[in-house]
PDB file of C-alpha atoms in Angstrom:
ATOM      1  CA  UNK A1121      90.349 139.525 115.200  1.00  0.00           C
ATOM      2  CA  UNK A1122      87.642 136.689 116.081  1.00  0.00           C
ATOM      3  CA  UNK A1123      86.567 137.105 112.072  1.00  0.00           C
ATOM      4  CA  UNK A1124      89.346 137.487 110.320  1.00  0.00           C
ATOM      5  CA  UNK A1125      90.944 134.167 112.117  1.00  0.00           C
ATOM      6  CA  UNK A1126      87.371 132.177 111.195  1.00  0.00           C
ATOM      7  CA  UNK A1127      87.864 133.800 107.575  1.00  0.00           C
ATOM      8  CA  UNK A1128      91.640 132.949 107.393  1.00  0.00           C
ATOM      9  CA  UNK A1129      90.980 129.227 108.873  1.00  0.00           C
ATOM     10  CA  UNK A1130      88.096 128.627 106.235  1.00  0.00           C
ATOM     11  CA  UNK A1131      90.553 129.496 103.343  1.00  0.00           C
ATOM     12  CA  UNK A1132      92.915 127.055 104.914  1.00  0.00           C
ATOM     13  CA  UNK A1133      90.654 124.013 104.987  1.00  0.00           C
ATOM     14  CA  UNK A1134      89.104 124.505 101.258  1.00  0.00           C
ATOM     15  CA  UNK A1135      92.802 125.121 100.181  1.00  0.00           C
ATOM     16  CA  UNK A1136      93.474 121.698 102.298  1.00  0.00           C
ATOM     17  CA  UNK A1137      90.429 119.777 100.789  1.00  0.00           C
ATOM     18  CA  UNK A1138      90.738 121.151  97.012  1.00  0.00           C
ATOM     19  CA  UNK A1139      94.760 119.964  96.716  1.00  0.00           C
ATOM     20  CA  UNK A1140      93.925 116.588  98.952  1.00  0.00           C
ATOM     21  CA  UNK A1141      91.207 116.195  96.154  1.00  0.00           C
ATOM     22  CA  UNK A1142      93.309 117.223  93.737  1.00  0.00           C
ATOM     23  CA  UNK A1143      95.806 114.610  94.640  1.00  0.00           C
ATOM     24  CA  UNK A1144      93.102 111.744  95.237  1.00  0.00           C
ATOM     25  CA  UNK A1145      92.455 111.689  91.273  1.00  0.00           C
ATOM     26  CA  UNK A1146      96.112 112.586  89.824  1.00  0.00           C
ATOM     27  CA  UNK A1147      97.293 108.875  89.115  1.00  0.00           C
ATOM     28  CA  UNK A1148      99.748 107.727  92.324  1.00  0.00           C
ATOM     29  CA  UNK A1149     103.153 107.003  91.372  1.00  0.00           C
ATOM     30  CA  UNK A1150     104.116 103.933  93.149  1.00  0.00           C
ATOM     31  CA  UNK A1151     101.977 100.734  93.714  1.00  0.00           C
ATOM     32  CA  UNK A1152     101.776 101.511  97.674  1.00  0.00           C
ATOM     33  CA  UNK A1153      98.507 101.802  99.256  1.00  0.00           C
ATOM     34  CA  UNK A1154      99.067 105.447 100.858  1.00  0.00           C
ATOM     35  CA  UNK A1155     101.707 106.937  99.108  1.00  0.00           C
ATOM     36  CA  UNK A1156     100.934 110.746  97.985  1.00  0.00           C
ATOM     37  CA  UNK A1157     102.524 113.759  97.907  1.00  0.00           C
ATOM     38  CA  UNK A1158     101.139 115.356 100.366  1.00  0.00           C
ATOM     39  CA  UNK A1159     100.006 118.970  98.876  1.00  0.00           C
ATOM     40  CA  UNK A1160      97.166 119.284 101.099  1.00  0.00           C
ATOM     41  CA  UNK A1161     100.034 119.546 104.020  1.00  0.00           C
ATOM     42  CA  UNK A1162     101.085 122.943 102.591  1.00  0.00           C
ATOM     43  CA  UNK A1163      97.904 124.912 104.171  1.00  0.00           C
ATOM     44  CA  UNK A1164      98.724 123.222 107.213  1.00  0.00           C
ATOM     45  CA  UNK A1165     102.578 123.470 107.421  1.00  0.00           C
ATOM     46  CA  UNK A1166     101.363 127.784 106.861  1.00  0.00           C
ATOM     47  CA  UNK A1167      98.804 127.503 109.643  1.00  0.00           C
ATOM     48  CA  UNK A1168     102.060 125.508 111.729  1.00  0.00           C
ATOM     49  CA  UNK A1169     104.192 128.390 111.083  1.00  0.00           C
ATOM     50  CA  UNK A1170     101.449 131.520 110.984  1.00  0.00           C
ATOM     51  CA  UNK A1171      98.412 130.394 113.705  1.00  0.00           C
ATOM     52  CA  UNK A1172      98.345 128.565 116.734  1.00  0.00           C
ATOM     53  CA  UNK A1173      98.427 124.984 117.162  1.00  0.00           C
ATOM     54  CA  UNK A1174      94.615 124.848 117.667  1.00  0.00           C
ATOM     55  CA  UNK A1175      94.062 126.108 114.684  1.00  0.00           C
ATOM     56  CA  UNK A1176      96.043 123.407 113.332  1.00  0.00           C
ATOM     57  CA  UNK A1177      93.856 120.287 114.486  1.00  0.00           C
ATOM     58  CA  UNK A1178      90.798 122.253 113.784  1.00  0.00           C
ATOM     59  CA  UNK A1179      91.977 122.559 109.795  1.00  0.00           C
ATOM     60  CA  UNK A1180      93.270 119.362 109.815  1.00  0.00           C
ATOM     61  CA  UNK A1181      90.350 117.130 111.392  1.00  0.00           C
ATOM     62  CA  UNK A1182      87.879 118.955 108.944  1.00  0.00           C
ATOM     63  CA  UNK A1183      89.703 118.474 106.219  1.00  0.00           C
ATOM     64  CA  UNK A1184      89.999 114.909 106.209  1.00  0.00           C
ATOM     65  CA  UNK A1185      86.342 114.206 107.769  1.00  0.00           C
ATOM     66  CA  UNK A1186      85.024 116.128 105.281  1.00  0.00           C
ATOM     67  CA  UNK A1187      87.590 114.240 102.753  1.00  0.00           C
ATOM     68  CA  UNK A1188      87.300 110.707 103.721  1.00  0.00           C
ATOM     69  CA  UNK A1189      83.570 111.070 104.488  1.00  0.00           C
ATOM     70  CA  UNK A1190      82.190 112.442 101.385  1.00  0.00           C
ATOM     71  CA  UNK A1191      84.270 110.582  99.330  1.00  0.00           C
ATOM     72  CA  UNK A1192      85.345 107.319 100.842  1.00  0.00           C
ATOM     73  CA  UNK A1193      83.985 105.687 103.862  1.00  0.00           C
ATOM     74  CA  UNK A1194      84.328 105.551 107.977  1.00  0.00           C
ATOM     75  CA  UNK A1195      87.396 103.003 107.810  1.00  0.00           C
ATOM     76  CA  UNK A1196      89.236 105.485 104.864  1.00  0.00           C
ATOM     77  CA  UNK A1197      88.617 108.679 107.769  1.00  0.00           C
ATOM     78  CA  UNK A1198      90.028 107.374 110.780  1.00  0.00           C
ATOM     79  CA  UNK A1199      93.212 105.579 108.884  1.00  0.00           C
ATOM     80  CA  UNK A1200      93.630 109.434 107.530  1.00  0.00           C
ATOM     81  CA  UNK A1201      92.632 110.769 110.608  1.00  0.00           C
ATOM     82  CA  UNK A1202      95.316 108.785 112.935  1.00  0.00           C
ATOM     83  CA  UNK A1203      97.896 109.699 110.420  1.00  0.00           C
ATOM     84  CA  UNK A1204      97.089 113.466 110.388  1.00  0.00           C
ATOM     85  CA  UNK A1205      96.682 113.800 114.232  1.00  0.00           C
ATOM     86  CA  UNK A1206      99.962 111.789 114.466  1.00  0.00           C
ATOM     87  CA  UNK A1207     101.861 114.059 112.049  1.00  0.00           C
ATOM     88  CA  UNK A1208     100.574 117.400 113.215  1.00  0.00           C
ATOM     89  CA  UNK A1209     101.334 116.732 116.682  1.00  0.00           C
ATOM     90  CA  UNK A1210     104.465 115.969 115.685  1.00  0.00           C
ATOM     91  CA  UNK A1211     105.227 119.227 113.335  1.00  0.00           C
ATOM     92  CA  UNK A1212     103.916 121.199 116.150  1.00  0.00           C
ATOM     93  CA  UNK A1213     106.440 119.776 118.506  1.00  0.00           C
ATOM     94  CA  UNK A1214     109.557 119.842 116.083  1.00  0.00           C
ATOM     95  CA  UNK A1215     108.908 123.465 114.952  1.00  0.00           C
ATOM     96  CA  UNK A1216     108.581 124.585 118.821  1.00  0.00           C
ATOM     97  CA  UNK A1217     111.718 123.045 119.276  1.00  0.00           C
ATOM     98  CA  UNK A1218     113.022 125.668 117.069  1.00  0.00           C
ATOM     99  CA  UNK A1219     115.646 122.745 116.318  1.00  0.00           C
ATOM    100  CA  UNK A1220     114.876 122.135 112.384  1.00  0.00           C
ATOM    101  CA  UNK A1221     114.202 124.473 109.276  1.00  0.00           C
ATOM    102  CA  UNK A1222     110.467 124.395 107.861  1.00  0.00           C
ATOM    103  CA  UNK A1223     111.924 121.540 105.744  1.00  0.00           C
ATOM    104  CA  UNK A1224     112.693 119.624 108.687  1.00  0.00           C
ATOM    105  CA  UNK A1225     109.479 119.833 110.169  1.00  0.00           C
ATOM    106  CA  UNK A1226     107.522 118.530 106.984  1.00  0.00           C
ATOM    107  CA  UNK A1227     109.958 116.257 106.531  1.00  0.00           C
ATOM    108  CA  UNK A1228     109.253 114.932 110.146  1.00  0.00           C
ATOM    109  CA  UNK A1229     105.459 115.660 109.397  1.00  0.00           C
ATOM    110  CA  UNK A1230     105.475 113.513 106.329  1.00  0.00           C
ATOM    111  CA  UNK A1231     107.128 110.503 107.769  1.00  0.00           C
ATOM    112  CA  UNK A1232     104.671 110.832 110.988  1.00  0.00           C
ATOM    113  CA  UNK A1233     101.770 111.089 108.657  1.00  0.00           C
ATOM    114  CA  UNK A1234     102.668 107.694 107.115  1.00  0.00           C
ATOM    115  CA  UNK A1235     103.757 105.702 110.251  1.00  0.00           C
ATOM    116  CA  UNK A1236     100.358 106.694 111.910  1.00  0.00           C
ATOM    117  CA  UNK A1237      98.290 105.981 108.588  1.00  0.00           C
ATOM    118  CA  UNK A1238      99.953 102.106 108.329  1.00  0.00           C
ATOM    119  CA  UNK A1239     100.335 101.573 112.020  1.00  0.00           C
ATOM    120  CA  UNK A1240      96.199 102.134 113.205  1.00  0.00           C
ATOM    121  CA  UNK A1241      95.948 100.021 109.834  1.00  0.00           C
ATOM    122  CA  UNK A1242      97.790  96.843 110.578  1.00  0.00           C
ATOM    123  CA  UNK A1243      96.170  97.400 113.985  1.00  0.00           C
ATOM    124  CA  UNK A1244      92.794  97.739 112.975  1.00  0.00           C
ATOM    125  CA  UNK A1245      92.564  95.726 110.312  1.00  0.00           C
ATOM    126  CA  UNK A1246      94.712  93.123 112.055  1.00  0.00           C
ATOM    127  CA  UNK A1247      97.048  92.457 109.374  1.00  0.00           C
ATOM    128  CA  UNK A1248     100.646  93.080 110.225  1.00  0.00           C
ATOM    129  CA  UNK A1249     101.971  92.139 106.938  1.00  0.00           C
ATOM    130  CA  UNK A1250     101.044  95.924 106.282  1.00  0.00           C
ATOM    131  CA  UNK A1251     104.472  97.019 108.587  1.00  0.00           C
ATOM    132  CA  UNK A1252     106.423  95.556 105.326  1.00  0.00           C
ATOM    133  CA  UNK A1253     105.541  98.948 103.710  1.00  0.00           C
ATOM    134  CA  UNK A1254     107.237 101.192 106.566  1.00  0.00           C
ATOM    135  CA  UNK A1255     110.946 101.285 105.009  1.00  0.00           C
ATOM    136  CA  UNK A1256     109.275 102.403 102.132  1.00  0.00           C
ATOM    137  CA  UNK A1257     107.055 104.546 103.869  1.00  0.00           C
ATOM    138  CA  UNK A1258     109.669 106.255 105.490  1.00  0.00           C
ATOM    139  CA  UNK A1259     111.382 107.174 102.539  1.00  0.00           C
ATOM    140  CA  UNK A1260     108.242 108.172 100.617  1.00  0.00           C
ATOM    141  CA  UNK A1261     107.661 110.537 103.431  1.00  0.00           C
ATOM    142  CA  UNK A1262     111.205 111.787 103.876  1.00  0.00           C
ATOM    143  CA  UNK A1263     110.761 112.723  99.762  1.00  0.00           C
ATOM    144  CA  UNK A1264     107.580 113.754 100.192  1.00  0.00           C
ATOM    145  CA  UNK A1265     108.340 116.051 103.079  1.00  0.00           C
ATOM    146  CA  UNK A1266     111.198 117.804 100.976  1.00  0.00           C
ATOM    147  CA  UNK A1267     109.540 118.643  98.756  1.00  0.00           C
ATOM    148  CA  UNK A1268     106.375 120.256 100.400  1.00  0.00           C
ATOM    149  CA  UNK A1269     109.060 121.675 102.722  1.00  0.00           C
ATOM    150  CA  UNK A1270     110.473 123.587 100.129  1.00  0.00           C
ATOM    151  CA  UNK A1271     107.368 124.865  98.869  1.00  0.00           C
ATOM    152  CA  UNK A1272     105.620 125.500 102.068  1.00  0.00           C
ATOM    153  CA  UNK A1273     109.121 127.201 103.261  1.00  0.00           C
ATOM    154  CA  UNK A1274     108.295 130.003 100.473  1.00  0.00           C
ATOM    155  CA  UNK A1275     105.081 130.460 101.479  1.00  0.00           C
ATOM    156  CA  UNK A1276     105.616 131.417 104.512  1.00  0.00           C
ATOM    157  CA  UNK A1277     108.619 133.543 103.977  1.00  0.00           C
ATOM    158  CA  UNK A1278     106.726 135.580 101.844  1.00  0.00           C
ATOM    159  CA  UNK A1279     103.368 135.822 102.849  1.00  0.00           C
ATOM    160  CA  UNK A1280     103.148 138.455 105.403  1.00  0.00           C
ATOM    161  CA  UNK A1281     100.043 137.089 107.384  1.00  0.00           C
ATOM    162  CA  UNK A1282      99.674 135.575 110.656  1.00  0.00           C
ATOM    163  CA  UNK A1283      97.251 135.669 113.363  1.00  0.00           C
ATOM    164  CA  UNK A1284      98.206 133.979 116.759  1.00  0.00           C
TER     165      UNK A1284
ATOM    166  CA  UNK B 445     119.510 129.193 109.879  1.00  0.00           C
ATOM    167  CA  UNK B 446     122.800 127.361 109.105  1.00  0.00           C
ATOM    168  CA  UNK B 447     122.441 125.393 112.322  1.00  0.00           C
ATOM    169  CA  UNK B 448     118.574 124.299 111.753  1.00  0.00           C
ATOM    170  CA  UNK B 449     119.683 123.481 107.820  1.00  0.00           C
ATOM    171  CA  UNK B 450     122.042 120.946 109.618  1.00  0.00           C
ATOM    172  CA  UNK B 451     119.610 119.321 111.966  1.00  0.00           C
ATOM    173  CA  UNK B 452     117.302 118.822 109.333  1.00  0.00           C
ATOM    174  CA  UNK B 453     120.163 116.838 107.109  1.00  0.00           C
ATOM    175  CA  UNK B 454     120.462 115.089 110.526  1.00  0.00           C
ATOM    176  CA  UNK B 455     116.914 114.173 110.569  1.00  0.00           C
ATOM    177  CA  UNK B 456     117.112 112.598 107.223  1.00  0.00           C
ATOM    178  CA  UNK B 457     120.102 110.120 108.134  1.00  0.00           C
ATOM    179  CA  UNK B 458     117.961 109.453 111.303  1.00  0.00           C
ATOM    180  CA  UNK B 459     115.100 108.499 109.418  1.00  0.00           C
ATOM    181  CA  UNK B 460     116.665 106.888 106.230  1.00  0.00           C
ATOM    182  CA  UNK B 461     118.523 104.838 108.625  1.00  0.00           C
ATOM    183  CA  UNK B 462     115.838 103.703 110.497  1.00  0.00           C
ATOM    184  CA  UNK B 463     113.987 102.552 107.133  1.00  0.00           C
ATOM    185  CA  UNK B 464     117.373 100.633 106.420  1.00  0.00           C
ATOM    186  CA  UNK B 465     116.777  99.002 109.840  1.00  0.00           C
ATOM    187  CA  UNK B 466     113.400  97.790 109.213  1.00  0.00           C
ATOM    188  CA  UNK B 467     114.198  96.652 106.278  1.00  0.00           C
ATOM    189  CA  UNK B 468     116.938  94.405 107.620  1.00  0.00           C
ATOM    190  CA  UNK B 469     114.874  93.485 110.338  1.00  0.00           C
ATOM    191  CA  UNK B 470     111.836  92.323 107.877  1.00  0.00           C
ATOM    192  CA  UNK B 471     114.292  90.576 105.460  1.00  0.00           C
ATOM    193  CA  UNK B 472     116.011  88.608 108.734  1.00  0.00           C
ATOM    194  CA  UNK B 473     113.077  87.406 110.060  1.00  0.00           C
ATOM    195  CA  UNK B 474     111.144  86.427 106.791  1.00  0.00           C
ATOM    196  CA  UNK B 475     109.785  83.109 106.487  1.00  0.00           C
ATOM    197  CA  UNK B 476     108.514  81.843 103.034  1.00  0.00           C
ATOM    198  CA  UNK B 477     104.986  81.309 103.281  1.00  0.00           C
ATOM    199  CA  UNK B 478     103.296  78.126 102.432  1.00  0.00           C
ATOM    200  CA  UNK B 479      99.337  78.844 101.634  1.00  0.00           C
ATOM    201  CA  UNK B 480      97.323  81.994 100.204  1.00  0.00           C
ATOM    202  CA  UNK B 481      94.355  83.226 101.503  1.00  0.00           C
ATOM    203  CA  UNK B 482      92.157  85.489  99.506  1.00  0.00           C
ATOM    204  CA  UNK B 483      89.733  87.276 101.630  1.00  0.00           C
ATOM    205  CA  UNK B 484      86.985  89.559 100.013  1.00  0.00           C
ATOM    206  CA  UNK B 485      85.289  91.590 102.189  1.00  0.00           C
ATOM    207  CA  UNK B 486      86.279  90.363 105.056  1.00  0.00           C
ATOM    208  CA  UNK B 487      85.239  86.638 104.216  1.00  0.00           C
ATOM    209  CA  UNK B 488      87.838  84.433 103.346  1.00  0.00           C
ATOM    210  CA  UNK B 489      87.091  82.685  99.938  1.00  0.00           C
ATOM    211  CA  UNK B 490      89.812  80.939  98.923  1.00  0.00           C
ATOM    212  CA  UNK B 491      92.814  78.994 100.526  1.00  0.00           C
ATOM    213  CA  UNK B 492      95.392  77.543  98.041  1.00  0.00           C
ATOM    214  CA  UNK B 493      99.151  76.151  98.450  1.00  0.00           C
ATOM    215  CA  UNK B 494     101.921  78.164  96.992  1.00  0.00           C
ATOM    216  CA  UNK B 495     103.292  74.894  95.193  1.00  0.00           C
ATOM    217  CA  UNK B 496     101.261  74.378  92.883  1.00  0.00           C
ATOM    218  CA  UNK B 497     100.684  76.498  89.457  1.00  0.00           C
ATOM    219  CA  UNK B 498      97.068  78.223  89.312  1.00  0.00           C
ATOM    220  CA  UNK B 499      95.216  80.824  88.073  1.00  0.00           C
ATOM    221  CA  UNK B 500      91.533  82.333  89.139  1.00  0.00           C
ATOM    222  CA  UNK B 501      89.528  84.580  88.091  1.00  0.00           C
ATOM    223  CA  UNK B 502      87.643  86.186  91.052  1.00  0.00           C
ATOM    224  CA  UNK B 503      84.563  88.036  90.531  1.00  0.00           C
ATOM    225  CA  UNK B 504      81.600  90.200  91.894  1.00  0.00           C
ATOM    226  CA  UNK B 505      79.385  92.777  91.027  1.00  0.00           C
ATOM    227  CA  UNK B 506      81.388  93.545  87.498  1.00  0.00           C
ATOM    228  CA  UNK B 507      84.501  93.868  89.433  1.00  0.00           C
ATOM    229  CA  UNK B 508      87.513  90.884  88.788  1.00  0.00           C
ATOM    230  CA  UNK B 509      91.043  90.532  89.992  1.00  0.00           C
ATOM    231  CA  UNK B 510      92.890  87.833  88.300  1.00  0.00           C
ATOM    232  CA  UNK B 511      95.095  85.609  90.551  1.00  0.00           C
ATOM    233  CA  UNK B 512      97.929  83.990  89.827  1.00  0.00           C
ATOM    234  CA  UNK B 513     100.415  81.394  91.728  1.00  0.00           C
ATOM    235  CA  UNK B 514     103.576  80.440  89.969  1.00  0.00           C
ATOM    236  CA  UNK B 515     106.829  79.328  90.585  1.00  0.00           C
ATOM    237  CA  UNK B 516     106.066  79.847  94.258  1.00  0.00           C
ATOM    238  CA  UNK B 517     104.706  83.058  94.515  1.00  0.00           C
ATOM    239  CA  UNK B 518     101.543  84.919  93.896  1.00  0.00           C
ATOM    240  CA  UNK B 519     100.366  88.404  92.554  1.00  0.00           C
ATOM    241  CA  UNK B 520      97.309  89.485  90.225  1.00  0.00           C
ATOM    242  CA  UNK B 521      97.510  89.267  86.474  1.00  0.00           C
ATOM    243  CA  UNK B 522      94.589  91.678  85.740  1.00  0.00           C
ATOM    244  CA  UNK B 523      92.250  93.712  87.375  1.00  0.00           C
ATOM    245  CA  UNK B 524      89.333  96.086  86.591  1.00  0.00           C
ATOM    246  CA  UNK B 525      90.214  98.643  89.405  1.00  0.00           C
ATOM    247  CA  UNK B 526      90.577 101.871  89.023  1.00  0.00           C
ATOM    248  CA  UNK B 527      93.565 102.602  90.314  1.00  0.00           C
ATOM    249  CA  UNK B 528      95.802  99.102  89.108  1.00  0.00           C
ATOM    250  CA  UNK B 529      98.181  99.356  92.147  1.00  0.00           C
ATOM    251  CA  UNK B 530      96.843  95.619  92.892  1.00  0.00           C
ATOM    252  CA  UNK B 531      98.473  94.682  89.326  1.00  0.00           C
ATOM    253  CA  UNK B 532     101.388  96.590  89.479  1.00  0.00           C
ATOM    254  CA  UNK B 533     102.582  95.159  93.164  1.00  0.00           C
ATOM    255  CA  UNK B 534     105.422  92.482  92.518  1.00  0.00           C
ATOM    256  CA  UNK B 535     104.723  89.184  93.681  1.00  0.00           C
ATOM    257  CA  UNK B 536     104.364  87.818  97.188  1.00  0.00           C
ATOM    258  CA  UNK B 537     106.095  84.792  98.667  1.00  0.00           C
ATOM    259  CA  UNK B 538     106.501  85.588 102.625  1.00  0.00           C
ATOM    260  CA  UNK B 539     104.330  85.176 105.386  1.00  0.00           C
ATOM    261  CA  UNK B 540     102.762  87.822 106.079  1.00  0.00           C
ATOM    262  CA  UNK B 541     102.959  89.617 103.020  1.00  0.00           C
ATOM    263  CA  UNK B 542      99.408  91.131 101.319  1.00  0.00           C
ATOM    264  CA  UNK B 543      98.709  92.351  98.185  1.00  0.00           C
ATOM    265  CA  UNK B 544      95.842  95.003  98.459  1.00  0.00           C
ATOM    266  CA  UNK B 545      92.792  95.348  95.709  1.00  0.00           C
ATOM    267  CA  UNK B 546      91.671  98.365  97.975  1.00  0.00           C
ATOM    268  CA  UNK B 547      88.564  99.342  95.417  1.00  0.00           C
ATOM    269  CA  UNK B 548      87.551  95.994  95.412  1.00  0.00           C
ATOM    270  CA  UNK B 549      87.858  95.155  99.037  1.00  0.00           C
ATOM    271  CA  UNK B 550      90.078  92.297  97.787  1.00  0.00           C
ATOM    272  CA  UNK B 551      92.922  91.232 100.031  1.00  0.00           C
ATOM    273  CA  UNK B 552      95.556  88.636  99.661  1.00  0.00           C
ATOM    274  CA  UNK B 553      97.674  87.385 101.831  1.00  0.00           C
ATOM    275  CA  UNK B 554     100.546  84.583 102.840  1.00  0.00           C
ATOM    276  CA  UNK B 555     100.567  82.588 105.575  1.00  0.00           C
ATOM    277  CA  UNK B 556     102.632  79.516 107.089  1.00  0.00           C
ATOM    278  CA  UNK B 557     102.333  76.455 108.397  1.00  0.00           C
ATOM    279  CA  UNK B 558     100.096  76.868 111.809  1.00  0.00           C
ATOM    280  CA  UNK B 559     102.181  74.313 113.878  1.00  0.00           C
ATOM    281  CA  UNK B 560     105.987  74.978 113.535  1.00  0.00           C
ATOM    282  CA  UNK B 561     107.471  71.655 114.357  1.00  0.00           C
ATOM    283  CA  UNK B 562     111.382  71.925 116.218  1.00  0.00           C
ATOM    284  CA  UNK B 563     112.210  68.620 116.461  1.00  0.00           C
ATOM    285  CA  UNK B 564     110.756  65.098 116.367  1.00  0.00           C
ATOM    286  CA  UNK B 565     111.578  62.224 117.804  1.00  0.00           C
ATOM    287  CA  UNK B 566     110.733  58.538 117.898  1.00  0.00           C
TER     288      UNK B 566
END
């Protein structure tokens, strides 16, 4: 059990890190500082659904130190990282709820994930001009989470693994 | 599954109604801004009024972002980032407002007067 949850968590995280690469040098749409489509949520919205919630920081915190780390810098990881803790926390909660559809809960994941990101921005950087972005923020993520909803959704319908 | 379909739909009012909230709360309480201040990593390097018409070029190490205030309001021209967000933002007049050159550590942003004055008298 021990190795095939190490084996199944590795998978996760290079999934995570090749599609949040994969997204970092596909042009971004709209001229917003932290707008993306989130594709390197749908490894974690599976590990929400199929592993425990553990599991779920451990993929996540990896994936964006090893991310923002390698390819950015120490400012880059810990706006990612507040965003990501933020949004996982908050998929974990909605989806024990059992109140909202795997949609829902990267829908609510999405917006989190972009609240948290702008938020420990304005803070840190001490600009709150940043908090002008949030209306579109929240719509970004509400899109955003839709979509990767949908997908993720199909995933785990069909994929017949889990390990709790 | 019908039920948790709903609640999501739910969700999305929630949230799309809360972005129209903020937004009415930003546009309500928006004051036009009176100077810009460039800052470049972290150092402020230029302070210029709104009012009046100008353009600069700023530069370092190869990289430039190309400033311009008109007609009260200021954005970037040009750039030689990578990613041209900077370029493509529409231009700021509010206080408070930034526009980003991320790549370039380049940040712009308005600001008011520092003394708001209520009332005078004699």
């Amino acid at each position: 059990m021990k190795t095939h949850r190490i084996t199944l968590l590795a998978m996760l995280i290079a999934i995570s890190i090749l599609f949040g690469y994969l997204e970092a040098i596909l042009p971004l749409l709209i001229a917003i500082p932290g707008i993306k489509l989130g594709l390197a949520n749908i490894p974690i919205m599976f590990a929400v659904y199929k592993m425990r919630p553990l599991d779920v920081f451990l993929i996540s915190i990896v994936r964006v130190a090893i991310l923002s780390l390698t390819f950015r810098n120490m400012l880059a990881f810990l706006f990612s990282l507040s965003g990501a803790i933020f949004s996982i926390s908050i998929m974990i909660l909605f989806k024990q709820s059992k109140f909202f559809s795997v949609t829902g809960v990267s829908i609510a994941g999405g917006v989190a994930h972009n609240m948290g990101q702008i938020i420990m921005a304005a803070l840190i950087l001490q600009i709150p001009g940043l908090l002008y972005y949030l209306p579109l923020l929240i719509i970004a993520g509400v899109i955003a989470g839709i979509i990767i909803g949908l997908i993720s959704g199909l995933l785990i319908e069909r994929v017949n693994l889990s390990i709790k | 599954m019908k039920i948790k379909k709903h609640n999501d739909w739910i969700l999305i009012l929630v949230l799309l109604l809360l972005a129209l909230l903020a937004l009415l709360v930003i546009n309500s309480t928006k004051a036009t801004g009176s100077i810009v201040v460039v800052t470049l990593d972290g150092e402020e390097i230029l302070r210029l009024p709104l009012s009046d018409d100008h353009t600069e070029r700023i530069e370092q190490a190869g990289n430039y972002n190309v400033l311009v205030i008109e007609d009260g309001s200021v954005q970037i021209g040009q750039a030689n980032c990578a990613n041209q967000l900077c370029v493509k933002h529409k231009a700021i007049s509010y206080q408070g407002e930034t526009i980003i050159c991320a790549p370039h550590k380049l940040l712009v942003q308005i600001f008011g007067n520092s003394e708001e004055i209520d009332s005078v008298s004699y």
